[in-house]
mmCIF file of C-alpha atoms and ligand atoms in Angstrom:
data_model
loop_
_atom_site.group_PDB
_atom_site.id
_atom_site.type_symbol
_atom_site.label_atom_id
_atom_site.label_comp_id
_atom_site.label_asym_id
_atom_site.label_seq_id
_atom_site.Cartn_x
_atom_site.Cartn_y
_atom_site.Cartn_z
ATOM 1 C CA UNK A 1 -69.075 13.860 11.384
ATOM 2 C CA UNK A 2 -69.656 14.095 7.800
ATOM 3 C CA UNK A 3 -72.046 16.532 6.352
ATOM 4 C CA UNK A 4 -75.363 16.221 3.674
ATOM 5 C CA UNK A 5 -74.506 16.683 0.419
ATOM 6 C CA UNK A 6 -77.077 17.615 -2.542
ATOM 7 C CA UNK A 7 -76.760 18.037 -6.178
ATOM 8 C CA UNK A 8 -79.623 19.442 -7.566
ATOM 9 C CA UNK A 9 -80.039 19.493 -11.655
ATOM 10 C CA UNK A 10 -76.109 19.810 -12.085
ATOM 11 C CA UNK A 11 -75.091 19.971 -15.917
ATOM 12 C CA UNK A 12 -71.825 20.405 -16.929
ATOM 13 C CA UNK A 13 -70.736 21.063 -21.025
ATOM 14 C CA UNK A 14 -66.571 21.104 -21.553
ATOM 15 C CA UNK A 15 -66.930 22.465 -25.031
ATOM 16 C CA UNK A 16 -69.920 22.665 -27.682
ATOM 17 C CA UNK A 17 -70.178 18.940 -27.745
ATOM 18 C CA UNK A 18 -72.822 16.815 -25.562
ATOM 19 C CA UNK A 19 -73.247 17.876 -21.878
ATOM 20 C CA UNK A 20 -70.717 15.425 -19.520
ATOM 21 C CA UNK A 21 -73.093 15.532 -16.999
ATOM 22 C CA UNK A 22 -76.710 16.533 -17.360
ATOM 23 C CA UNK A 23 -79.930 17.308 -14.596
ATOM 24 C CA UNK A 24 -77.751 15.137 -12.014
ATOM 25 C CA UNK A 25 -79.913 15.337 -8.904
ATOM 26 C CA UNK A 26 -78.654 13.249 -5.358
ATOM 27 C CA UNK A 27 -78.191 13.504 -1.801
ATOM 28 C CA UNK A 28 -75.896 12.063 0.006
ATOM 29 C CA UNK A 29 -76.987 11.441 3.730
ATOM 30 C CA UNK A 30 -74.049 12.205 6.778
ATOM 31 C CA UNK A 31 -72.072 9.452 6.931
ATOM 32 C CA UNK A 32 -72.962 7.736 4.248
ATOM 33 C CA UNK A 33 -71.233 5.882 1.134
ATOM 34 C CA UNK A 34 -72.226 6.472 -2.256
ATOM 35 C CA UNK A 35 -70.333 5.037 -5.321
ATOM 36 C CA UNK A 36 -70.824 6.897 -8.485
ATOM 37 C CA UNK A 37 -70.623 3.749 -10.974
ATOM 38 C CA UNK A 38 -70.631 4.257 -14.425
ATOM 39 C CA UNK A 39 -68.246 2.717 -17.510
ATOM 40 C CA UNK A 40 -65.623 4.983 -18.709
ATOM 41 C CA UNK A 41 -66.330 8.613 -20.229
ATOM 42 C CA UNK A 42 -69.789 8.895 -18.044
ATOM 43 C CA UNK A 43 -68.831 11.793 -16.193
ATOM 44 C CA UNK A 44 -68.293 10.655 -12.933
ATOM 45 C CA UNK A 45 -64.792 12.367 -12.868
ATOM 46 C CA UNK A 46 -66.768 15.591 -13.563
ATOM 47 C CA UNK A 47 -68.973 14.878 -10.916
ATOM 48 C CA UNK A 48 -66.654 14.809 -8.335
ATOM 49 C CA UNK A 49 -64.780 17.434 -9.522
ATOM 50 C CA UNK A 50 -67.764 19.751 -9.110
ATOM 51 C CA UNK A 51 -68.296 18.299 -5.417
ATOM 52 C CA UNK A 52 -64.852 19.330 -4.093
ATOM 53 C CA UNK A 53 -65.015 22.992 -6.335
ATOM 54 C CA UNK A 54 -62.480 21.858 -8.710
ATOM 55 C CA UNK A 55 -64.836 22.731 -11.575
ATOM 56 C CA UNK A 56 -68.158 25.257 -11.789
ATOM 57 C CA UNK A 57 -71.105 23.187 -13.344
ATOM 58 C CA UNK A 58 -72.189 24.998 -16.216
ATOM 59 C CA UNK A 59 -75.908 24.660 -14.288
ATOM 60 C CA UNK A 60 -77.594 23.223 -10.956
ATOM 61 C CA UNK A 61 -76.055 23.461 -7.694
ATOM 62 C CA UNK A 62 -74.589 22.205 -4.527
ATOM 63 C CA UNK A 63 -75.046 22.223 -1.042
ATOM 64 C CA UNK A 64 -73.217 20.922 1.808
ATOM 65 C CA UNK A 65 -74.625 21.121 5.099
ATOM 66 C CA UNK A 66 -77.770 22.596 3.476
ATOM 67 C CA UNK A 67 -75.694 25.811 2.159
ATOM 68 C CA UNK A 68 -75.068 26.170 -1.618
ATOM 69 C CA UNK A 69 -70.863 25.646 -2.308
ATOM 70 C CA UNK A 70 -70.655 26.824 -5.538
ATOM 71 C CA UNK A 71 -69.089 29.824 -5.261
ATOM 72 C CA UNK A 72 -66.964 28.523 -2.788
ATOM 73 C CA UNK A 73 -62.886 27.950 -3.311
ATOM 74 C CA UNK A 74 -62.131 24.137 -3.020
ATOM 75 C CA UNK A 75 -59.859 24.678 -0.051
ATOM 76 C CA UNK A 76 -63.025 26.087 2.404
ATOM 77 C CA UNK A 77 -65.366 23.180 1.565
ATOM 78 C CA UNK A 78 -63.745 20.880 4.128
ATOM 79 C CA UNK A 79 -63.778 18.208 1.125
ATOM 80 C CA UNK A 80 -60.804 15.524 0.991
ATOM 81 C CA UNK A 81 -60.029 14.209 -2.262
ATOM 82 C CA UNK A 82 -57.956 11.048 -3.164
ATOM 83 C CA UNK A 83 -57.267 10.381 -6.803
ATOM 84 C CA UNK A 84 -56.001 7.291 -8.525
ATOM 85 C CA UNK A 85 -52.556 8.201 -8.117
ATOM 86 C CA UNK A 86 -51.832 8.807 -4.694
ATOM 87 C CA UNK A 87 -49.718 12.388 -5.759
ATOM 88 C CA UNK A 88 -47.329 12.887 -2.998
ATOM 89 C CA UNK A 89 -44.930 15.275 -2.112
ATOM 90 C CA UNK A 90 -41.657 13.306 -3.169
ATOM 91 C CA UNK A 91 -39.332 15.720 -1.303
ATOM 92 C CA UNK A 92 -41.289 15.467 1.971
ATOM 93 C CA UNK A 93 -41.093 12.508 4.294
ATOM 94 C CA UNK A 94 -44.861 10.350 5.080
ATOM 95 C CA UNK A 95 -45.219 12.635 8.306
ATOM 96 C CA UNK A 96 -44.957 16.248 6.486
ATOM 97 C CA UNK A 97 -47.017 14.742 3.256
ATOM 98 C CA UNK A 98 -49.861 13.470 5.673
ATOM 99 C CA UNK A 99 -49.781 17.162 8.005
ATOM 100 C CA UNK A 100 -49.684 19.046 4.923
ATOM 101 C CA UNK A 101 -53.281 19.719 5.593
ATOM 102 C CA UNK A 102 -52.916 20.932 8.353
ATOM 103 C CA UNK A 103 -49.735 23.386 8.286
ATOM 104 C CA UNK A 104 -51.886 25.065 5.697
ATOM 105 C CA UNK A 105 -54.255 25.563 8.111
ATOM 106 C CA UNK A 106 -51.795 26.833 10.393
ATOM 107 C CA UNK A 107 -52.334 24.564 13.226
ATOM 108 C CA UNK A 108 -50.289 24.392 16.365
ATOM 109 C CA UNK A 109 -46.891 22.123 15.822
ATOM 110 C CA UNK A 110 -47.816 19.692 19.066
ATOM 111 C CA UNK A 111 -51.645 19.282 17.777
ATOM 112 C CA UNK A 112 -50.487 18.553 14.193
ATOM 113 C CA UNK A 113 -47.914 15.936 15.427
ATOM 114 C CA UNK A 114 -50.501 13.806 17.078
ATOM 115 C CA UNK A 115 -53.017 14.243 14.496
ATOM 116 C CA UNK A 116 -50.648 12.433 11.869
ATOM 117 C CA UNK A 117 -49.596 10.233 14.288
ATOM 118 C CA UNK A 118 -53.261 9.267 14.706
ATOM 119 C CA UNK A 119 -54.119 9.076 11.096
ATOM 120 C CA UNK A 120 -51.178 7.028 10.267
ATOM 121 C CA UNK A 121 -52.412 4.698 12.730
ATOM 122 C CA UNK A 122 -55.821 4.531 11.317
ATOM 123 C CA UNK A 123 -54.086 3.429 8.007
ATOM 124 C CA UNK A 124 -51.821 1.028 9.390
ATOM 125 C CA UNK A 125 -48.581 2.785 8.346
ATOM 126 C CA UNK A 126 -47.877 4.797 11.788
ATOM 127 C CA UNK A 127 -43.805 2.732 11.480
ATOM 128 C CA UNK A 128 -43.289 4.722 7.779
ATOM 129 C CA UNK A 129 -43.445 8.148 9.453
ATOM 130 C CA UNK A 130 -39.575 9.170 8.355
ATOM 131 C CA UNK A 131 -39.675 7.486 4.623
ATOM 132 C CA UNK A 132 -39.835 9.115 1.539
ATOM 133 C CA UNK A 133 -42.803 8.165 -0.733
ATOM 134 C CA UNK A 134 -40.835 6.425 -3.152
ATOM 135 C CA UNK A 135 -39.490 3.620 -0.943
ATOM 136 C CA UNK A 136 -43.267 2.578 -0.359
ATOM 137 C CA UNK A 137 -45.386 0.375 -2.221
ATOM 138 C CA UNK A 138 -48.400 1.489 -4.337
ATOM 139 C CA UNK A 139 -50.472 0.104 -2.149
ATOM 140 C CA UNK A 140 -48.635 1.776 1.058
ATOM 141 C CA UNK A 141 -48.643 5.507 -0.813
ATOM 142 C CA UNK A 142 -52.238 5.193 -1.311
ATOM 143 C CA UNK A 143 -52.707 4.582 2.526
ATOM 144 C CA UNK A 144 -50.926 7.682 2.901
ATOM 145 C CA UNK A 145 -52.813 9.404 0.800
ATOM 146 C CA UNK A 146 -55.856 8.232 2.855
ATOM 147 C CA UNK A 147 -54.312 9.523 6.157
ATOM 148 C CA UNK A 148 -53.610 12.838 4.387
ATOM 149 C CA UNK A 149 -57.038 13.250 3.531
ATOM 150 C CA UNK A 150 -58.429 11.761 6.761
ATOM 151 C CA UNK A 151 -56.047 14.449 8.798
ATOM 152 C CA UNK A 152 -58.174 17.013 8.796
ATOM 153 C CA UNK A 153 -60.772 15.455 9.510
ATOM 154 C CA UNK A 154 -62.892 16.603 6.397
ATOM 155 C CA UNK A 155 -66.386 17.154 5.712
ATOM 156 C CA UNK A 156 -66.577 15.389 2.716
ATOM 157 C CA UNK A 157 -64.801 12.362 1.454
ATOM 158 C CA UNK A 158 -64.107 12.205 -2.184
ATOM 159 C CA UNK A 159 -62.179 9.181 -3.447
ATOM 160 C CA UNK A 160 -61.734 8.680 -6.747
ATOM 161 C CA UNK A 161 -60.914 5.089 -8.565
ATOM 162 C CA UNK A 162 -58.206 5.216 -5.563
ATOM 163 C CA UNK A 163 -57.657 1.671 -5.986
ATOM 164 C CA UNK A 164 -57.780 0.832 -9.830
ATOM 165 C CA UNK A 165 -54.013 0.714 -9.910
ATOM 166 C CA UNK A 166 -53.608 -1.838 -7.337
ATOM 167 C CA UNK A 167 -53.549 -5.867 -8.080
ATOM 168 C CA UNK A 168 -56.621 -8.022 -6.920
ATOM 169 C CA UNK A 169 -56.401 -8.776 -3.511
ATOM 170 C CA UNK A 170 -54.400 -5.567 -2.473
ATOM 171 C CA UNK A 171 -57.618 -3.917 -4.088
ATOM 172 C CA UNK A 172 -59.687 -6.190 -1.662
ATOM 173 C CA UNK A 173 -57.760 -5.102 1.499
ATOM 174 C CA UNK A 174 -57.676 -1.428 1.031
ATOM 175 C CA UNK A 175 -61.752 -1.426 0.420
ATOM 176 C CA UNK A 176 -61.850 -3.523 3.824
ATOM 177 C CA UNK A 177 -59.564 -0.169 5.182
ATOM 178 C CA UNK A 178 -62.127 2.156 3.555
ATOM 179 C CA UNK A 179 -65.141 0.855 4.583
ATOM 180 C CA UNK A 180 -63.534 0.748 8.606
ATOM 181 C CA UNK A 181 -62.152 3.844 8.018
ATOM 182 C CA UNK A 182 -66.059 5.213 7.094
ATOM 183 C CA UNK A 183 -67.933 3.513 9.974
ATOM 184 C CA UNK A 184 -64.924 4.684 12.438
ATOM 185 C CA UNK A 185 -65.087 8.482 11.007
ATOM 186 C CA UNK A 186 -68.410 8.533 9.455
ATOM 187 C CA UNK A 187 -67.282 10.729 6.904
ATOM 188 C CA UNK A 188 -69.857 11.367 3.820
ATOM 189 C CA UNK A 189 -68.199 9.771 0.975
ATOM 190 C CA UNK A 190 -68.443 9.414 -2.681
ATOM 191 C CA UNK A 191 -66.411 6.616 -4.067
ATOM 192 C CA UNK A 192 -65.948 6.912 -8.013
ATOM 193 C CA UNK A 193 -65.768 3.546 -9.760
ATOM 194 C CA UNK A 194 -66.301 2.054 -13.064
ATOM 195 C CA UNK A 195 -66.116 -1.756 -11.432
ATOM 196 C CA UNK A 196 -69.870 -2.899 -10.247
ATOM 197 C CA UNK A 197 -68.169 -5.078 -8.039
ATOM 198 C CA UNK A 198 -66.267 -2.785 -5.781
ATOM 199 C CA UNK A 199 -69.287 -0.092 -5.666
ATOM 200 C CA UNK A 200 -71.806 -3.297 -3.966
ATOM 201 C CA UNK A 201 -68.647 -4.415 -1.611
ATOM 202 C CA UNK A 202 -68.258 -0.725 -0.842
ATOM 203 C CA UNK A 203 -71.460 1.298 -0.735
ATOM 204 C CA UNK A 204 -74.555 2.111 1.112
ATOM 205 C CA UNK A 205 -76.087 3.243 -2.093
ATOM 206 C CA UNK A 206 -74.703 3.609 -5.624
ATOM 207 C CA UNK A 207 -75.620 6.332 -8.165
ATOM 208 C CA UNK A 208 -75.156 4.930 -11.626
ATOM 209 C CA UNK A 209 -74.132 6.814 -14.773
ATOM 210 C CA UNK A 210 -74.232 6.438 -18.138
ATOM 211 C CA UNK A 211 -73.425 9.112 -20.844
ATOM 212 C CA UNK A 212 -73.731 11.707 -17.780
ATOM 213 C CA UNK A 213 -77.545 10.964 -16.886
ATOM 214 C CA UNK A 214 -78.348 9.466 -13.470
ATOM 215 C CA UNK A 215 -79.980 6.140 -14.533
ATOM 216 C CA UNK A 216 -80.656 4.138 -10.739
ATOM 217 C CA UNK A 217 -79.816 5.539 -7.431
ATOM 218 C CA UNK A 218 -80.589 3.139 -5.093
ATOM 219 C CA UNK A 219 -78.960 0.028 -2.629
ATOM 220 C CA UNK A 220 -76.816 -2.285 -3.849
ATOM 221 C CA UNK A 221 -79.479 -5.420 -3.494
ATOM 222 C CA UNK A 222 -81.691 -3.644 -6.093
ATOM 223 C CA UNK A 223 -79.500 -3.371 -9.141
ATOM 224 C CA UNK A 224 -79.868 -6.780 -8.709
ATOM 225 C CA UNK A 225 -83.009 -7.389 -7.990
ATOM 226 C CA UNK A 226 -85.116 -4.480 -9.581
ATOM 227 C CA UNK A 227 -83.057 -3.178 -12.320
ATOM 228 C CA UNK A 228 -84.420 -0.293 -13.805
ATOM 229 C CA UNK A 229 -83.708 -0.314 -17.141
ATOM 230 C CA UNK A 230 -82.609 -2.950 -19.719
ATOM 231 C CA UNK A 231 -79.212 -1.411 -19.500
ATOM 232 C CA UNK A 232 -79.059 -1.235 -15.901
ATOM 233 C CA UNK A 233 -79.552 -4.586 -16.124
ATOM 234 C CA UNK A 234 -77.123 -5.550 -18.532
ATOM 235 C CA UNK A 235 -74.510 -3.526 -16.608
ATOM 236 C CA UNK A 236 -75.540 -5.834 -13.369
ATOM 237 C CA UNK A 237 -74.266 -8.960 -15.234
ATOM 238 C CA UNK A 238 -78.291 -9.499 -16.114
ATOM 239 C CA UNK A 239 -78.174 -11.390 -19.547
ATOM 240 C CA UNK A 240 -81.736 -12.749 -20.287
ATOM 241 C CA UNK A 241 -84.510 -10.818 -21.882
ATOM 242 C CA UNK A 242 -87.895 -12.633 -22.601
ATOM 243 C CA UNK A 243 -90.605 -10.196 -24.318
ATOM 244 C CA UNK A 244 -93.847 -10.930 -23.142
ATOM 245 C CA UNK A 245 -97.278 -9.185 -22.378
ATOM 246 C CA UNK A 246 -98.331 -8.853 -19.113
ATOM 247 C CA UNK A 247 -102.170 -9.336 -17.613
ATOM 248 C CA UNK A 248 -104.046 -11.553 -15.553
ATOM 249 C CA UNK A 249 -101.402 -12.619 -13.160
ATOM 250 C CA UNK A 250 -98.743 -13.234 -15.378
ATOM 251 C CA UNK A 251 -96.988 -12.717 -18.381
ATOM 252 C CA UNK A 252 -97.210 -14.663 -21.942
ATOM 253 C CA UNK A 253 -94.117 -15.404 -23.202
ATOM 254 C CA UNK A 254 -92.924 -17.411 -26.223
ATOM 255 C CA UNK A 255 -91.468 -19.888 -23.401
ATOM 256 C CA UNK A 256 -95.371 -19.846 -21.763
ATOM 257 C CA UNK A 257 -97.346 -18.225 -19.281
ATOM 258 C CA UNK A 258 -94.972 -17.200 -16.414
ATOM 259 C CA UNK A 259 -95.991 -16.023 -12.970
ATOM 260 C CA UNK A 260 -94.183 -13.280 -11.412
ATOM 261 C CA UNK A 261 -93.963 -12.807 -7.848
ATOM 262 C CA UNK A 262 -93.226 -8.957 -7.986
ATOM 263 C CA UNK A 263 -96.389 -6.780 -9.624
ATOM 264 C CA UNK A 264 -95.729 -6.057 -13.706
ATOM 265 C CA UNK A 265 -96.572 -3.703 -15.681
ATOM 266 C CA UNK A 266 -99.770 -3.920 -17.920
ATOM 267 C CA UNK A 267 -99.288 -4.034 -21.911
ATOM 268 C CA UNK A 268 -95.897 -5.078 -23.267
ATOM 269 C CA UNK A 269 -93.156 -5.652 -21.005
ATOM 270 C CA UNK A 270 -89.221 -7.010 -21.397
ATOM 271 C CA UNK A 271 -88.848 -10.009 -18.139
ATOM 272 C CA UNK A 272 -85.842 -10.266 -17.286
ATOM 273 C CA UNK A 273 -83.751 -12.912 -14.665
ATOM 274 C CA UNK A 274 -79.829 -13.699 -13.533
ATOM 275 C CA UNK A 275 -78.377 -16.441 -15.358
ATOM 276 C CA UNK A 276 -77.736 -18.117 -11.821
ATOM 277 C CA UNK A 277 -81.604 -17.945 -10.477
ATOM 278 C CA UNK A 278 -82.471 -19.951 -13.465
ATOM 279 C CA UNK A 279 -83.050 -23.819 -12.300
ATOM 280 C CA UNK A 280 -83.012 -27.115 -13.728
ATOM 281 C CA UNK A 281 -86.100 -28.866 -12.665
ATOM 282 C CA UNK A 282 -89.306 -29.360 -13.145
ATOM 283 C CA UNK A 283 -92.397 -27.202 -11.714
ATOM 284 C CA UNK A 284 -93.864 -23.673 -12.091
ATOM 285 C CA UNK A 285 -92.430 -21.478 -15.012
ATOM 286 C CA UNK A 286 -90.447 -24.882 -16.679
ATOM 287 C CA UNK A 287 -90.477 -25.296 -20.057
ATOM 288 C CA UNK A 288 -88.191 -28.382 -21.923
ATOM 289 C CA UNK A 289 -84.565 -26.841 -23.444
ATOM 290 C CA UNK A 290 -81.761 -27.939 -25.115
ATOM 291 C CA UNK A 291 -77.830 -27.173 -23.886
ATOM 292 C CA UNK A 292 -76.074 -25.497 -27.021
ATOM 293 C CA UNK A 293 -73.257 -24.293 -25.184
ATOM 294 C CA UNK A 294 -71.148 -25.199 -21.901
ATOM 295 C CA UNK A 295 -67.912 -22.120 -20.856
ATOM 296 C CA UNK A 296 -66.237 -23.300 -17.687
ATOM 297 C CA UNK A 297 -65.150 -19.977 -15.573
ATOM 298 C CA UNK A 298 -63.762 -21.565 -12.744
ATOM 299 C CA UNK A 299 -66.055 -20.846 -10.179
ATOM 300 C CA UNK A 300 -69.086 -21.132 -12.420
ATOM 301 C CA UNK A 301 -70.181 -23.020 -15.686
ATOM 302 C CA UNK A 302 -72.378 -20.882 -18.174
ATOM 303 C CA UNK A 303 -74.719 -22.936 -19.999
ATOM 304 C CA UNK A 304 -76.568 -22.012 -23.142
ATOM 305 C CA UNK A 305 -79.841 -23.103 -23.609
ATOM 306 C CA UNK A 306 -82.664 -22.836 -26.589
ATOM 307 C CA UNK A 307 -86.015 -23.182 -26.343
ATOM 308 C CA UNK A 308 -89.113 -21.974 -28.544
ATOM 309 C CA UNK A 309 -86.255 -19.956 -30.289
ATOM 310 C CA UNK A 310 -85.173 -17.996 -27.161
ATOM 311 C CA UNK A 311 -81.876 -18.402 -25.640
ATOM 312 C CA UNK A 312 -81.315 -18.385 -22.444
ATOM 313 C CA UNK A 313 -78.048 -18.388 -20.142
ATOM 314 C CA UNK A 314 -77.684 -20.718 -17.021
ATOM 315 C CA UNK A 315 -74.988 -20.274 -14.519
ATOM 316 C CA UNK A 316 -74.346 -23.311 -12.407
ATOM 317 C CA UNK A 317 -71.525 -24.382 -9.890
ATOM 318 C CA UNK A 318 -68.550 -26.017 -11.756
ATOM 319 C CA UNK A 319 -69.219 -29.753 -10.409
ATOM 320 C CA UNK A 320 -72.447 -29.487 -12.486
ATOM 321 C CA UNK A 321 -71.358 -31.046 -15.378
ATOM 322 C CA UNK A 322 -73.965 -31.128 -19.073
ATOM 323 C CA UNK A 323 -73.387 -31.583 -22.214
ATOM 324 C CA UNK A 324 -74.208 -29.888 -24.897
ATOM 325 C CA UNK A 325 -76.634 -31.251 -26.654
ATOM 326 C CA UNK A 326 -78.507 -32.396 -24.169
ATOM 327 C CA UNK A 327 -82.381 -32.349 -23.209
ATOM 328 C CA UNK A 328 -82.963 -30.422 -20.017
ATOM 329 C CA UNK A 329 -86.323 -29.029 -17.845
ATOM 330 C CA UNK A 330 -85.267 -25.512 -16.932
ATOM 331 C CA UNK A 331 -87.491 -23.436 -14.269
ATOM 332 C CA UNK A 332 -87.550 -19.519 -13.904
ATOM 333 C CA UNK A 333 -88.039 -19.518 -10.426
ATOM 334 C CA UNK A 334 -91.370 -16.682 -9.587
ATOM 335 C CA UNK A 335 -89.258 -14.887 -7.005
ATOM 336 C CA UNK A 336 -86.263 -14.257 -9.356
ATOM 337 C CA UNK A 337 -87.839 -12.250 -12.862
ATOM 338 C CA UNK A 338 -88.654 -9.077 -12.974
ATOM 339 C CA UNK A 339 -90.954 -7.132 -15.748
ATOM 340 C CA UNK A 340 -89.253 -4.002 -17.561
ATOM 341 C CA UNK A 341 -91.440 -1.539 -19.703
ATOM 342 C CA UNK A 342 -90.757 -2.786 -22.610
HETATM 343 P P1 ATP B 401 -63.103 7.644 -16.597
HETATM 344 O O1 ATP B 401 -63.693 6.522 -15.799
HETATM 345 O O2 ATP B 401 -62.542 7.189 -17.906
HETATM 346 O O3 ATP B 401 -62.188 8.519 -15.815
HETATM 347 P P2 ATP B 401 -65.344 9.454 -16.191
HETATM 348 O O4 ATP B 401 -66.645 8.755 -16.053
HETATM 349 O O5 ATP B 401 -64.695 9.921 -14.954
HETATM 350 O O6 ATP B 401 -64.357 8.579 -17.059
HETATM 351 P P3 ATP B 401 -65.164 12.197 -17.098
HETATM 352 O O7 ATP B 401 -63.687 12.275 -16.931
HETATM 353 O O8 ATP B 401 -66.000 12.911 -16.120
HETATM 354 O O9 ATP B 401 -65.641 10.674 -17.181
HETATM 355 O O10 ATP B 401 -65.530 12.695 -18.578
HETATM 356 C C1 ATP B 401 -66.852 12.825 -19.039
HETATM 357 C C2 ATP B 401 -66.850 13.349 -20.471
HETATM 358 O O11 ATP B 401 -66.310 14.666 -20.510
HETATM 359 C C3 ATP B 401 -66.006 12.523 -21.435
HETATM 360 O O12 ATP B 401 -66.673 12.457 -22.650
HETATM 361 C C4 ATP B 401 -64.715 13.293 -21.533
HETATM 362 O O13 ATP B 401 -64.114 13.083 -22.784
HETATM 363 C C5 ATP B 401 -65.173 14.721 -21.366
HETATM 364 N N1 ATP B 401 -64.143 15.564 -20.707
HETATM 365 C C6 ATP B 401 -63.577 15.326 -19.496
HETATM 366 N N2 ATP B 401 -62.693 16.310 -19.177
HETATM 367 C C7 ATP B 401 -62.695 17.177 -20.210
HETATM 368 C C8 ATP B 401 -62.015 18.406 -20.475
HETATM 369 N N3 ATP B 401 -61.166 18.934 -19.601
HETATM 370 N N4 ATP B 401 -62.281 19.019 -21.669
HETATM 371 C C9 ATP B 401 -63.167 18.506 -22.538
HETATM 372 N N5 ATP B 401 -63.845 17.359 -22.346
HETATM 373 C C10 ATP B 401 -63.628 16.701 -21.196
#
């Protein structure tokens, strides 16, 4: 069973330039997944690094299992890492890469044999036992590198971007093995990402990043729903800001009065809502708007729309067909904008 892990106030500076990481404070509950999302350069590299004692944070500190590991040597945290590349041994057949781990350790031949066996199953690749890593696929030397990791059974679970090399749906099969692999092992894991999408397939929470400050820490449904910032937001996919001053029930907006069914703010405040919870109807929150622009993305159309000199995007299913130009009643649904500080 996996352990708790905490960071508490961890800071990290390379050089003299700004910090990589700075004050990052989470806990990660046993058994669960967290993805640490953030675009490139954020510091989530660092982060895990620091987890699995491959670097000492300049500050802060962290505990697994309640007991501080930062003094400790990467090899006694009981922390599996798998990086981007998958790193084998090339000399060393899948069976003596995968119980690596575990001669190490020194464990007894006849327990080590069926504890590879067993983790090759759990990765599907128990008929590669005698190959050599470089007559397998990308995709099959990153399940190895799983079942190495898995082998002994670790603590911790640090994975990270394991599957950026991969194509699309290769990507999509190996987080279906990841996320079996987690409820069947219920290892703690942090999964390092830059891609949104993969941290809400994947995780139970995500911890998002930018410039090495902890901006949202929270389930995937509420980067969604209640960003917290304007950039959280924007990261999300979120592409409509309407300023607006909130009292009384709702908010006044160049576009009207709009009711909110989530509290705002008082005072000034930035609303924003997903291009595809914006409707074209009449009824509360509608306002008249005309379509400047139509981009067809295969599974969606974006619309543009101005009104009141605010534009606004509309995502609709491709077999809704406008054109620009054209006079349309657009609703912001209550339910579906939410009030930022502004
Ligand atoms: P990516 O997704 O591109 O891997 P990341 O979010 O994992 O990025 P980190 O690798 O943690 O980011 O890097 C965070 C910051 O620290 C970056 O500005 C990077 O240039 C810097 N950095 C990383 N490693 C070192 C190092 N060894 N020496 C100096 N600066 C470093």
């Amino acid at each position: 069973m996996g352990a708790r892990l905490e960071l508490e106030n961890v800071s990290h500076r390379y050089g003299g330039d700004a910090p990589a990481l700075e004050d990052l404070s989470l806990a990660v509950e046993p058994g669960e997944l967290v993805a640490l999302l953030g675009p490139s350069g954020c510091g989530k590299t660092t982060a895990l690094k620091i987890i699995a004692g491959l670097l000492r944070p300049s500050s802060g500190d962290v505990r697994v299992g309640g007991r501080s590991v930062v003094g400790t040597a990467p090899e006694r945290r009981e922390a599996a890492m798998v990086f981007q590349k998958p790193l084998l041994f090339p000399h060393m057949s899948v069976a003596r890469n995968v119980g690596f781990g575990l001669r190490m350790r020194k464990a007894p031949r006849k327990e080590s044999e069926s504890k590879v066996h067993e983790a090759l199953r759990r990765v599907r690749m128990e008929g590669f036992a005698d190959r050599a890593p470089e007559e397998l696929s990308g995709g099959q030397q990153q399940r190895v590198a799983l079942a190495r990791a898995l082998v002994t059974d670790p603590r911790l679970l640090l994975l990270d971007e394991p599957f950026s090399a991969l194509d699309a749906s290769l990507r999509e099969e190996m987080r279906g093995l990841v996320l079996r692999l987690q409820r069947e092992g219920g290892h703690t894991t942090v999964f390092v990402t830059h891609d949104q999408e993969e941290a809400v397939v994947l995780a139970d929470r995500i911890a998002l990043v930018f410039d090495g400050r902890l901006q949202m820490y929270e389930e995937p449904e509420a980067f969604y729903d209640r960003p917290a910032t304007r950039e959280v937001a924007r990261f999300f996919g979120a592409t409509n800001f309407i300023e607006g001053r909130a009292g009384n029930g709702s908010v006044r907006t160049p576009l009207g009065n709009l009711r909110l069914a989530s509290a705002a703010p008082p005072g000034d405040v930035t609303l924003t809502i997903r291009p595809e919870a914006v409707r074209l109807e009449a009824g509360e929150n509608s306002f008249d708007a005309l379509i400047t622009s139509a981009a067809y993305l295969g599974t969606q159309v974006h619309y543009g729309l101005e009104t009141s000199g605010k534009s606004l995007r509309v995502a609709l299913p491709p077999h809704v067909r406008l054109a620009v130009g054209n006079e349309v009643t657009a609703r912001l649904p209550a339910e579906s904008l939410w009030a930022l500080r502004a």
